[in-house]
């Protein structure tokens, strides 16, 4: 277990940076395991007026942190993926089924590309669902198993496995048709200034990406690389858990994980990254 | 609410003729600050601030935490200043004391839509919490990010930042 080494590394990195020029980011390319090419820079999707190019948060991390993600043997997030691989084939619940009974063995590749289109409109439910909500419905409706907590370790690991299966595939969530109303709600939340510090997502991640808040280098806040192994937390972190931390840090009251508000926000933020590769499980500081 | 009560008490004292006994005036309540083109002419406390205390408020994460976004090159011991906002070097050359007080009190009155938090304001927030706990706070319990004394200390500190 490399837990302590990573924690120490994170501490060292926090001390090591010197303030850099505005919007500075790495000139670097990400190829994982010398095999999977990750698109970390892409033309901004048409709906996004704020900038011309979108960037993976990977480009805003230090060289040491970027390197940890280049090889799955170094990436501590892979432990969660491996745990979910076991769960994939494990029978649970009253129906006596495993994930693989419906979706096939992972090697069959039936889940490839799934992550890239979530959150997604669910016709039966008549609402937009995150991948985690979809997984839980599989568990309760098809397997007769207990729902996982949306932010539980089991769920985040499974979510990381879904990212792993789609690594390298460009994000491509739908924002029109039945999803449009939810997307617009998410956009409104993105630009709302929450908490006593009155900060919106856009203040940091649209207006000031590339700048520094003290020792934190602000990225565009893209979701393509989640779940993300955060060195400072020594754990895989889900998208909505990060949303929660951000609103908390405005001296505000976050929405609940799995709430309609955070699902709408997740759809909107994901759409800002359409074109970047699915990158999870990523490594961040 | 507490501040409003204090102000009311002060008003009563004035009305009944006990003013002028050497006791300094009550601080201006957050809702009573008068802005003129974003500037605030009079000290919120009626007293000058302490620039040394102001420098500490600038640098301390748990207090003003101005350093998160603004650098001051004359304080090299304060490491890793952010660069979201402009460096504060020469602030007193660019702005008057009243303008600086207005910016520290509520920068949005000077710079429309500024990202800078309003440091002496208690209303108008969306989903405000108790500090960084994620728990909701009752509107009447909200206290400003800085006290009037701290605002004046920061203003006094900023007035020392001259390059010319």
Short mmCIF file of C-alpha atoms in Angstrom, two decimals:
data_model
loop_
_atom_site.label_atom_id
_atom_site.label_comp_id
_atom_site.label_asym_id
_atom_site.label_seq_id
_atom_site.Cartn_x
_atom_site.Cartn_y
_atom_site.Cartn_z
CA UNK A 1 0.00 0.00 0.00
CA UNK A 2 1.47 3.30 -1.07
CA UNK A 3 -0.88 5.41 1.02
CA UNK A 4 1.74 7.22 3.05
CA UNK A 5 4.01 7.81 0.13
CA UNK A 6 1.22 9.54 -1.75
CA UNK A 7 0.16 11.60 1.21
CA UNK A 8 3.74 12.76 1.69
CA UNK A 9 3.98 13.51 -2.01
CA UNK A 10 0.85 15.63 -1.88
CA UNK A 11 2.30 17.63 1.01
CA UNK A 12 5.56 18.16 -0.81
CA UNK A 13 3.76 19.33 -3.93
CA UNK A 14 1.75 21.86 -1.99
CA UNK A 15 4.99 23.47 -0.83
CA UNK A 16 6.92 23.15 -4.05
CA UNK A 17 4.99 25.33 -6.47
CA UNK A 18 5.95 28.86 -7.30
CA UNK A 19 3.26 31.20 -8.60
CA UNK A 20 3.14 31.08 -12.38
CA UNK A 21 1.76 33.30 -15.06
CA UNK A 22 -1.97 33.40 -15.61
CA UNK A 23 -3.57 30.47 -17.44
CA UNK A 24 -0.33 28.55 -17.37
CA UNK A 25 -0.72 24.81 -17.77
CA UNK A 26 1.40 21.90 -18.77
CA UNK A 27 2.46 21.29 -22.35
CA UNK A 28 2.14 17.56 -22.08
CA UNK A 29 0.41 14.57 -23.57
CA UNK A 30 -1.28 11.74 -21.73
CA UNK A 31 -0.94 8.20 -22.97
CA UNK A 32 -1.89 5.69 -20.30
CA UNK A 33 0.09 2.45 -20.14
CA UNK A 34 1.81 3.57 -23.37
CA UNK A 35 -1.42 2.51 -24.99
CA UNK A 36 -4.55 4.57 -24.35
CA UNK A 37 -4.36 8.05 -25.87
CA UNK A 38 -6.26 10.59 -23.83
CA UNK A 39 -7.57 13.77 -25.42
CA UNK A 40 -6.74 16.47 -22.86
CA UNK A 41 -7.36 19.45 -25.17
CA UNK A 42 -10.35 19.74 -27.47
CA UNK A 43 -12.37 22.41 -29.24
CA UNK A 44 -15.07 23.75 -26.92
CA UNK A 45 -18.54 22.36 -27.60
CA UNK A 46 -20.77 24.73 -29.55
CA UNK A 47 -23.03 25.55 -26.60
CA UNK A 48 -20.11 26.89 -24.57
CA UNK A 49 -19.49 30.53 -25.30
CA UNK A 50 -16.96 31.14 -22.56
CA UNK A 51 -13.88 29.69 -24.23
CA UNK A 52 -12.64 28.18 -27.47
CA UNK A 53 -10.76 25.23 -26.06
CA UNK A 54 -11.46 22.84 -23.22
CA UNK A 55 -8.79 21.23 -21.08
CA UNK A 56 -8.57 18.23 -18.82
CA UNK A 57 -7.69 19.06 -15.23
CA UNK A 58 -4.69 16.77 -15.73
CA UNK A 59 -2.91 19.63 -17.52
CA UNK A 60 -3.18 21.80 -14.41
CA UNK A 61 -1.49 19.33 -12.09
CA UNK A 62 2.22 19.10 -11.32
CA UNK A 63 4.51 16.84 -13.29
CA UNK A 64 4.73 14.36 -10.41
CA UNK A 65 0.97 14.08 -10.12
CA UNK A 66 0.57 13.78 -13.89
CA UNK A 67 3.11 10.98 -13.97
CA UNK A 68 1.21 8.90 -11.41
CA UNK A 69 -1.69 8.68 -13.86
CA UNK A 70 0.41 7.52 -16.81
CA UNK A 71 0.66 3.95 -15.60
CA UNK A 72 -2.06 1.87 -13.97
CA UNK A 73 0.48 0.19 -11.73
CA UNK A 74 1.22 3.57 -10.15
CA UNK A 75 -2.39 4.79 -10.08
CA UNK A 76 -3.89 4.14 -6.63
CA UNK A 77 -7.39 4.59 -8.08
CA UNK A 78 -6.92 1.24 -9.82
CA UNK A 79 -7.38 -0.53 -6.47
CA UNK A 80 -11.00 0.63 -6.53
CA UNK A 81 -11.41 -0.51 -10.12
CA UNK A 82 -10.06 -3.95 -9.25
CA UNK A 83 -12.44 -4.21 -6.32
CA UNK A 84 -15.37 -3.34 -8.63
CA UNK A 85 -14.20 -5.97 -11.13
CA UNK A 86 -14.74 -8.57 -8.43
CA UNK A 87 -18.15 -7.12 -7.59
CA UNK A 88 -19.07 -7.26 -11.29
CA UNK A 89 -18.99 -11.05 -11.21
CA UNK A 90 -20.38 -11.48 -7.69
CA UNK A 91 -23.93 -12.71 -7.23
CA UNK A 92 -25.93 -10.50 -4.87
CA UNK A 93 -29.60 -10.11 -3.98
CA UNK A 94 -32.74 -12.19 -4.16
CA UNK A 95 -32.66 -12.69 -7.95
CA UNK A 96 -29.36 -14.53 -7.69
CA UNK A 97 -27.69 -12.39 -10.30
CA UNK A 98 -24.38 -10.63 -10.79
CA UNK A 99 -23.85 -7.60 -13.05
CA UNK A 100 -22.23 -9.95 -15.55
CA UNK A 101 -25.42 -12.03 -15.87
CA UNK A 102 -27.08 -9.21 -17.78
CA UNK A 103 -24.14 -7.18 -19.08
CA UNK A 104 -21.68 -9.94 -19.89
CA UNK A 105 -18.10 -10.42 -18.85
CA UNK A 106 -16.08 -7.21 -18.81
CA UNK A 107 -13.86 -8.62 -21.57
CA UNK A 108 -16.92 -8.66 -23.84
CA UNK A 109 -16.83 -4.87 -23.75
CA UNK A 110 -20.56 -4.30 -23.43
CA UNK A 111 -19.97 -1.40 -21.05
CA UNK A 112 -17.48 0.36 -23.31
CA UNK A 113 -18.73 3.88 -24.02
CA UNK A 114 -21.44 3.90 -21.36
CA UNK A 115 -19.71 6.39 -19.07
CA UNK A 116 -19.25 8.86 -21.91
CA UNK A 117 -22.99 9.50 -22.32
CA UNK A 118 -23.93 9.89 -18.65
CA UNK A 119 -25.82 11.64 -17.09
CA UNK A 120 -28.53 10.58 -19.50
CA UNK A 121 -32.30 10.81 -19.96
CA UNK A 122 -34.06 7.70 -18.69
CA UNK A 123 -37.24 7.16 -20.64
CA UNK A 124 -38.93 4.90 -18.09
CA UNK A 125 -38.24 7.20 -15.16
CA UNK A 126 -38.94 10.35 -17.14
CA UNK A 127 -35.86 12.08 -15.75
CA UNK A 128 -32.12 12.43 -16.19
CA UNK A 129 -30.13 9.83 -14.28
CA UNK A 130 -26.51 9.74 -13.28
CA UNK A 131 -24.57 6.54 -13.81
CA UNK A 132 -24.74 5.92 -10.07
CA UNK A 133 -28.53 6.18 -10.02
CA UNK A 134 -28.68 3.76 -12.94
CA UNK A 135 -26.41 1.28 -11.18
CA UNK A 136 -28.60 1.41 -8.10
CA UNK A 137 -31.72 0.71 -10.10
CA UNK A 138 -30.00 -2.36 -11.55
CA UNK A 139 -29.29 -3.48 -8.02
CA UNK A 140 -32.75 -2.92 -6.56
CA UNK A 141 -34.92 -3.78 -9.59
CA UNK A 142 -33.00 -6.52 -11.36
CA UNK A 143 -30.81 -8.06 -8.68
CA UNK A 144 -33.07 -7.66 -5.67
CA UNK A 145 -30.06 -6.28 -3.84
CA UNK A 146 -29.72 -3.36 -1.48
CA UNK A 147 -29.06 0.01 -3.05
CA UNK A 148 -25.57 1.33 -2.48
CA UNK A 149 -25.09 4.76 -0.95
CA UNK A 150 -24.55 7.10 -3.89
CA UNK A 151 -21.27 8.23 -2.37
CA UNK A 152 -20.27 4.89 -0.85
CA UNK A 153 -16.98 3.20 -1.57
CA UNK A 154 -18.69 0.32 -3.42
CA UNK A 155 -20.54 2.77 -5.65
CA UNK A 156 -17.55 4.98 -6.35
CA UNK A 157 -15.48 1.90 -7.18
CA UNK A 158 -18.12 0.67 -9.61
CA UNK A 159 -18.36 4.13 -11.13
CA UNK A 160 -14.56 4.08 -11.51
CA UNK A 161 -14.80 0.72 -13.28
CA UNK A 162 -17.32 2.21 -15.71
CA UNK A 163 -14.88 5.05 -16.42
CA UNK A 164 -12.05 2.57 -16.84
CA UNK A 165 -14.09 0.65 -19.40
CA UNK A 166 -14.58 3.85 -21.43
CA UNK A 167 -11.13 5.37 -21.05
CA UNK A 168 -10.09 7.26 -24.15
CA UNK A 169 -13.62 7.59 -25.52
CA UNK A 170 -14.75 11.22 -25.87
CA UNK A 171 -17.41 12.53 -23.50
CA UNK A 172 -20.65 12.99 -25.39
CA UNK A 173 -23.63 13.69 -23.16
CA UNK A 174 -26.89 14.71 -24.83
CA UNK A 175 -28.19 18.14 -23.88
CA UNK A 176 -31.15 18.43 -26.21
CA UNK A 177 -34.50 16.67 -26.45
CA UNK A 178 -35.90 15.51 -23.13
CA UNK A 179 -32.63 16.31 -21.31
CA UNK A 180 -32.70 19.98 -22.25
CA UNK A 181 -34.78 21.21 -19.35
CA UNK A 182 -32.48 19.51 -16.84
CA UNK A 183 -29.42 20.83 -18.67
CA UNK A 184 -30.74 24.38 -18.46
CA UNK A 185 -31.41 23.99 -14.77
CA UNK A 186 -27.83 22.77 -14.33
CA UNK A 187 -26.53 25.75 -16.23
CA UNK A 188 -28.42 28.11 -13.96
CA UNK A 189 -26.90 26.40 -10.91
CA UNK A 190 -23.42 26.66 -12.48
CA UNK A 191 -23.70 30.44 -12.61
CA UNK A 192 -25.39 30.93 -9.22
CA UNK A 193 -23.21 32.48 -6.52
CA UNK A 194 -23.68 30.39 -3.39
CA UNK A 195 -22.81 30.86 0.25
CA UNK A 196 -21.52 33.80 2.24
CA UNK A 197 -18.51 34.04 -0.07
CA UNK A 198 -20.91 34.34 -3.01
CA UNK A 199 -19.01 32.10 -5.41
CA UNK A 200 -20.39 30.34 -8.47
CA UNK A 201 -18.67 27.46 -10.26
CA UNK A 202 -18.00 29.95 -13.05
CA UNK A 203 -16.07 32.39 -10.85
CA UNK A 204 -13.23 29.93 -10.40
CA UNK A 205 -13.51 27.46 -13.26
CA UNK A 206 -14.60 29.71 -16.13
CA UNK A 207 -13.24 33.14 -15.25
CA UNK A 208 -10.05 32.07 -13.50
CA UNK A 209 -8.89 28.66 -14.66
CA UNK A 210 -5.11 28.66 -14.79
CA UNK A 211 -4.90 31.11 -11.88
CA UNK A 212 -3.99 30.24 -8.33
CA UNK A 213 -6.07 30.38 -5.18
CA UNK A 214 -3.18 30.28 -2.79
CA UNK A 215 -1.45 26.96 -3.62
CA UNK A 216 -4.38 25.56 -5.62
CA UNK A 217 -4.09 25.73 -9.39
CA UNK A 218 -7.59 26.22 -10.80
CA UNK A 219 -8.69 24.00 -13.67
CA UNK A 220 -11.76 24.29 -15.86
CA UNK A 221 -13.53 21.97 -13.42
CA UNK A 222 -14.19 19.27 -16.02
CA UNK A 223 -15.82 15.99 -14.95
CA UNK A 224 -14.35 13.69 -17.62
CA UNK A 225 -11.67 12.37 -15.25
CA UNK A 226 -13.94 11.25 -12.40
CA UNK A 227 -13.96 9.35 -10.20
CA UNK A 228 -10.67 10.90 -9.30
CA UNK A 229 -8.11 9.61 -6.82
CA UNK A 230 -7.36 12.67 -4.71
CA UNK A 231 -3.96 12.45 -3.09
CA UNK A 232 -5.04 14.76 -0.26
CA UNK A 233 -8.01 12.51 0.55
CA UNK A 234 -6.16 9.27 -0.30
CA UNK A 235 -9.42 8.04 -1.85
CA UNK A 236 -11.46 7.96 -5.03
CA UNK A 237 -13.81 10.93 -5.09
CA UNK A 238 -17.08 11.03 -7.00
CA UNK A 239 -18.21 13.99 -9.12
CA UNK A 240 -21.02 15.03 -6.82
CA UNK A 241 -18.85 14.70 -3.73
CA UNK A 242 -16.53 17.25 -5.31
CA UNK A 243 -19.50 19.52 -6.06
CA UNK A 244 -20.40 19.22 -2.40
CA UNK A 245 -16.92 20.22 -1.28
CA UNK A 246 -16.90 23.23 -3.58
CA UNK A 247 -20.22 24.63 -2.33
CA UNK A 248 -19.19 23.95 1.27
CA UNK A 249 -16.09 26.05 0.59
CA UNK A 250 -18.27 29.01 -0.39
CA UNK A 251 -19.50 28.97 3.22
CA UNK A 252 -22.67 27.62 1.71
CA UNK A 253 -25.03 24.68 2.11
CA UNK A 254 -24.46 22.10 -0.66
CA UNK A 255 -27.26 20.18 -2.31
CA UNK A 256 -27.45 16.48 -1.45
CA UNK A 257 -25.59 13.92 -3.50
CA UNK A 258 -28.21 12.44 -5.83
CA UNK A 259 -30.48 15.49 -5.58
CA UNK A 260 -32.17 16.78 -8.75
CA UNK A 261 -30.03 19.91 -8.47
CA UNK A 262 -26.70 18.07 -8.42
CA UNK A 263 -27.81 15.71 -11.19
CA UNK A 264 -28.71 18.72 -13.31
CA UNK A 265 -25.37 20.34 -12.49
CA UNK A 266 -23.53 17.12 -13.31
CA UNK A 267 -25.20 16.97 -16.72
CA UNK A 268 -24.36 20.59 -17.45
CA UNK A 269 -20.74 20.35 -16.33
CA UNK A 270 -20.28 17.07 -18.22
CA UNK A 271 -21.56 18.79 -21.36
CA UNK A 272 -18.89 21.46 -21.01
CA UNK A 273 -16.38 18.64 -21.40
CA UNK A 274 -17.93 16.98 -24.46
CA UNK A 275 -14.94 16.06 -26.60
CA UNK A 276 -12.45 15.33 -23.80
CA UNK A 277 -11.65 11.66 -23.24
CA UNK A 278 -13.12 9.73 -20.37
CA UNK A 279 -10.09 9.60 -18.09
CA UNK A 280 -11.15 8.02 -14.79
CA UNK A 281 -9.87 6.85 -12.50
CA UNK A 282 -7.64 9.90 -12.65
CA UNK A 283 -5.09 11.16 -10.14
CA UNK A 284 -5.29 14.66 -8.73
CA UNK A 285 -3.84 16.48 -5.75
CA UNK B 1 -30.00 41.57 15.23
CA UNK B 2 -27.46 42.11 18.00
CA UNK B 3 -25.94 45.00 16.10
CA UNK B 4 -29.33 46.54 15.45
CA UNK B 5 -30.04 46.37 19.19
CA UNK B 6 -26.73 48.03 19.97
CA UNK B 7 -27.44 50.76 17.46
CA UNK B 8 -30.89 51.24 18.97
CA UNK B 9 -29.41 51.48 22.44
CA UNK B 10 -26.93 54.07 21.21
CA UNK B 11 -29.75 56.06 19.69
CA UNK B 12 -31.60 56.02 23.00
CA UNK B 13 -28.53 57.26 24.82
CA UNK B 14 -28.16 60.07 22.31
CA UNK B 15 -31.81 60.99 22.61
CA UNK B 16 -31.74 61.18 26.38
CA UNK B 17 -28.68 63.35 26.47
CA UNK B 18 -26.02 60.96 27.71
CA UNK B 19 -23.84 61.32 24.63
CA UNK B 20 -20.56 63.13 24.70
CA UNK B 21 -19.33 61.43 27.83
CA UNK B 22 -16.17 60.24 26.04
CA UNK B 23 -17.56 56.87 24.98
CA UNK B 24 -16.83 56.25 21.29
CA UNK B 25 -19.73 55.84 18.92
CA UNK B 26 -21.11 52.40 18.04
CA UNK B 27 -19.78 50.89 14.83
CA UNK B 28 -21.86 51.38 11.73
CA UNK B 29 -24.08 48.32 11.22
CA UNK B 30 -23.61 46.40 7.94
CA UNK B 31 -26.97 47.57 6.62
CA UNK B 32 -26.23 51.21 7.44
CA UNK B 33 -22.97 51.66 5.55
CA UNK B 34 -23.23 54.58 3.14
CA UNK B 35 -21.52 54.07 -0.21
CA UNK B 36 -20.77 56.94 -2.59
CA UNK B 37 -19.63 55.63 -5.97
CA UNK B 38 -18.47 52.54 -4.12
CA UNK B 39 -16.46 54.48 -1.55
CA UNK B 40 -17.13 54.69 2.19
CA UNK B 41 -15.92 58.01 3.58
CA UNK B 42 -16.06 57.50 7.33
CA UNK B 43 -14.37 54.88 9.49
CA UNK B 44 -16.84 52.13 10.39
CA UNK B 45 -15.70 52.37 14.00
CA UNK B 46 -15.11 56.10 14.13
CA UNK B 47 -11.48 55.23 14.91
CA UNK B 48 -8.37 54.68 12.81
CA UNK B 49 -7.34 51.07 12.25
CA UNK B 50 -4.08 49.32 13.16
CA UNK B 51 -1.97 48.53 10.06
CA UNK B 52 0.03 45.79 11.81
CA UNK B 53 -3.14 43.96 12.78
CA UNK B 54 -4.38 44.56 9.23
CA UNK B 55 -1.35 42.79 7.74
CA UNK B 56 -2.10 39.77 9.92
CA UNK B 57 -5.74 39.75 8.82
CA UNK B 58 -4.51 39.86 5.21
CA UNK B 59 -2.28 36.82 5.73
CA UNK B 60 -4.33 34.62 8.07
CA UNK B 61 -6.43 31.96 6.42
CA UNK B 62 -8.88 31.90 9.31
CA UNK B 63 -9.44 35.67 9.24
CA UNK B 64 -9.31 37.80 6.09
CA UNK B 65 -7.39 35.32 3.94
CA UNK B 66 -6.83 38.12 1.40
CA UNK B 67 -3.61 36.29 0.45
CA UNK B 68 -5.64 33.56 -1.22
CA UNK B 69 -6.23 35.91 -4.13
CA UNK B 70 -3.89 38.92 -3.68
CA UNK B 71 -0.10 39.18 -3.42
CA UNK B 72 1.81 41.81 -1.42
CA UNK B 73 5.46 41.76 -2.39
CA UNK B 74 6.58 43.53 0.79
CA UNK B 75 5.44 40.51 2.84
CA UNK B 76 7.78 37.79 1.52
CA UNK B 77 7.17 35.58 4.55
CA UNK B 78 3.55 35.10 3.51
CA UNK B 79 4.02 32.24 1.08
CA UNK B 80 2.16 31.32 -2.08
CA UNK B 81 -0.11 34.29 -2.56
CA UNK B 82 -2.84 33.71 -5.10
CA UNK B 83 -3.29 35.72 -8.28
CA UNK B 84 -7.05 35.77 -8.77
CA UNK B 85 -7.14 39.46 -7.89
CA UNK B 86 -4.51 42.15 -8.55
CA UNK B 87 -1.40 42.44 -6.38
CA UNK B 88 -2.00 44.98 -3.64
CA UNK B 89 1.36 46.72 -4.02
CA UNK B 90 0.75 50.40 -4.52
CA UNK B 91 -2.94 50.11 -3.57
CA UNK B 92 -2.73 53.40 -1.68
CA UNK B 93 -1.35 55.14 -4.77
CA UNK B 94 -4.29 54.00 -6.86
CA UNK B 95 -7.14 54.47 -4.41
CA UNK B 96 -8.13 56.85 -1.65
CA UNK B 97 -8.76 55.60 1.86
CA UNK B 98 -12.51 55.94 1.29
CA UNK B 99 -12.29 53.91 -1.91
CA UNK B 100 -10.25 51.18 -0.22
CA UNK B 101 -12.72 51.06 2.68
CA UNK B 102 -15.54 50.69 0.16
CA UNK B 103 -13.75 47.86 -1.65
CA UNK B 104 -12.96 45.93 1.54
CA UNK B 105 -16.49 46.47 2.87
CA UNK B 106 -18.29 45.38 -0.31
CA UNK B 107 -16.22 45.32 -3.48
CA UNK B 108 -19.28 44.76 -5.62
CA UNK B 109 -20.28 48.39 -4.99
CA UNK B 110 -17.09 49.45 -6.81
CA UNK B 111 -16.59 46.60 -9.28
CA UNK B 112 -19.89 45.30 -10.56
CA UNK B 113 -20.04 41.50 -10.35
CA UNK B 114 -16.62 41.25 -8.64
CA UNK B 115 -15.65 37.77 -7.49
CA UNK B 116 -14.38 39.29 -4.24
CA UNK B 117 -16.48 38.35 -1.21
CA UNK B 118 -18.29 41.16 0.58
CA UNK B 119 -16.60 41.37 3.96
CA UNK B 120 -19.14 43.50 5.78
CA UNK B 121 -22.51 42.29 4.66
CA UNK B 122 -25.07 40.03 6.35
CA UNK B 123 -27.96 39.72 3.92
CA UNK B 124 -28.68 38.65 0.36
CA UNK B 125 -26.87 35.29 0.36
CA UNK B 126 -28.02 32.13 -1.43
CA UNK B 127 -27.89 29.00 0.76
CA UNK B 128 -25.56 30.48 3.38
CA UNK B 129 -24.00 28.02 5.83
CA UNK B 130 -22.44 28.09 9.27
CA UNK B 131 -18.81 28.64 8.31
CA UNK B 132 -17.52 25.65 6.36
CA UNK B 133 -19.77 23.08 8.08
CA UNK B 134 -22.32 22.76 5.22
CA UNK B 135 -25.05 23.36 7.81
CA UNK B 136 -27.62 26.08 7.16
CA UNK B 137 -27.49 29.28 9.18
CA UNK B 138 -30.52 31.29 10.25
CA UNK B 139 -30.52 34.67 8.50
CA UNK B 140 -30.50 36.55 11.81
CA UNK B 141 -27.39 34.65 12.94
CA UNK B 142 -25.20 35.71 10.02
CA UNK B 143 -22.27 37.83 11.09
CA UNK B 144 -20.04 39.71 8.64
CA UNK B 145 -16.82 38.02 7.47
CA UNK B 146 -14.83 40.75 9.21
CA UNK B 147 -15.72 42.95 12.19
CA UNK B 148 -15.77 46.73 11.71
CA UNK B 149 -12.49 46.92 13.64
CA UNK B 150 -10.91 44.36 11.32
CA UNK B 151 -12.15 46.24 8.25
CA UNK B 152 -10.48 49.39 9.57
CA UNK B 153 -7.27 47.48 10.34
CA UNK B 154 -7.16 46.16 6.76
CA UNK B 155 -7.82 49.64 5.38
CA UNK B 156 -4.99 51.02 7.54
CA UNK B 157 -2.71 48.25 6.25
CA UNK B 158 -3.66 48.94 2.62
CA UNK B 159 -2.92 52.65 3.16
CA UNK B 160 0.71 51.69 3.92
CA UNK B 161 1.08 50.03 0.49
CA UNK B 162 2.65 52.89 -1.45
CA UNK B 163 5.19 52.63 -4.20
CA UNK B 164 5.46 56.29 -5.17
#
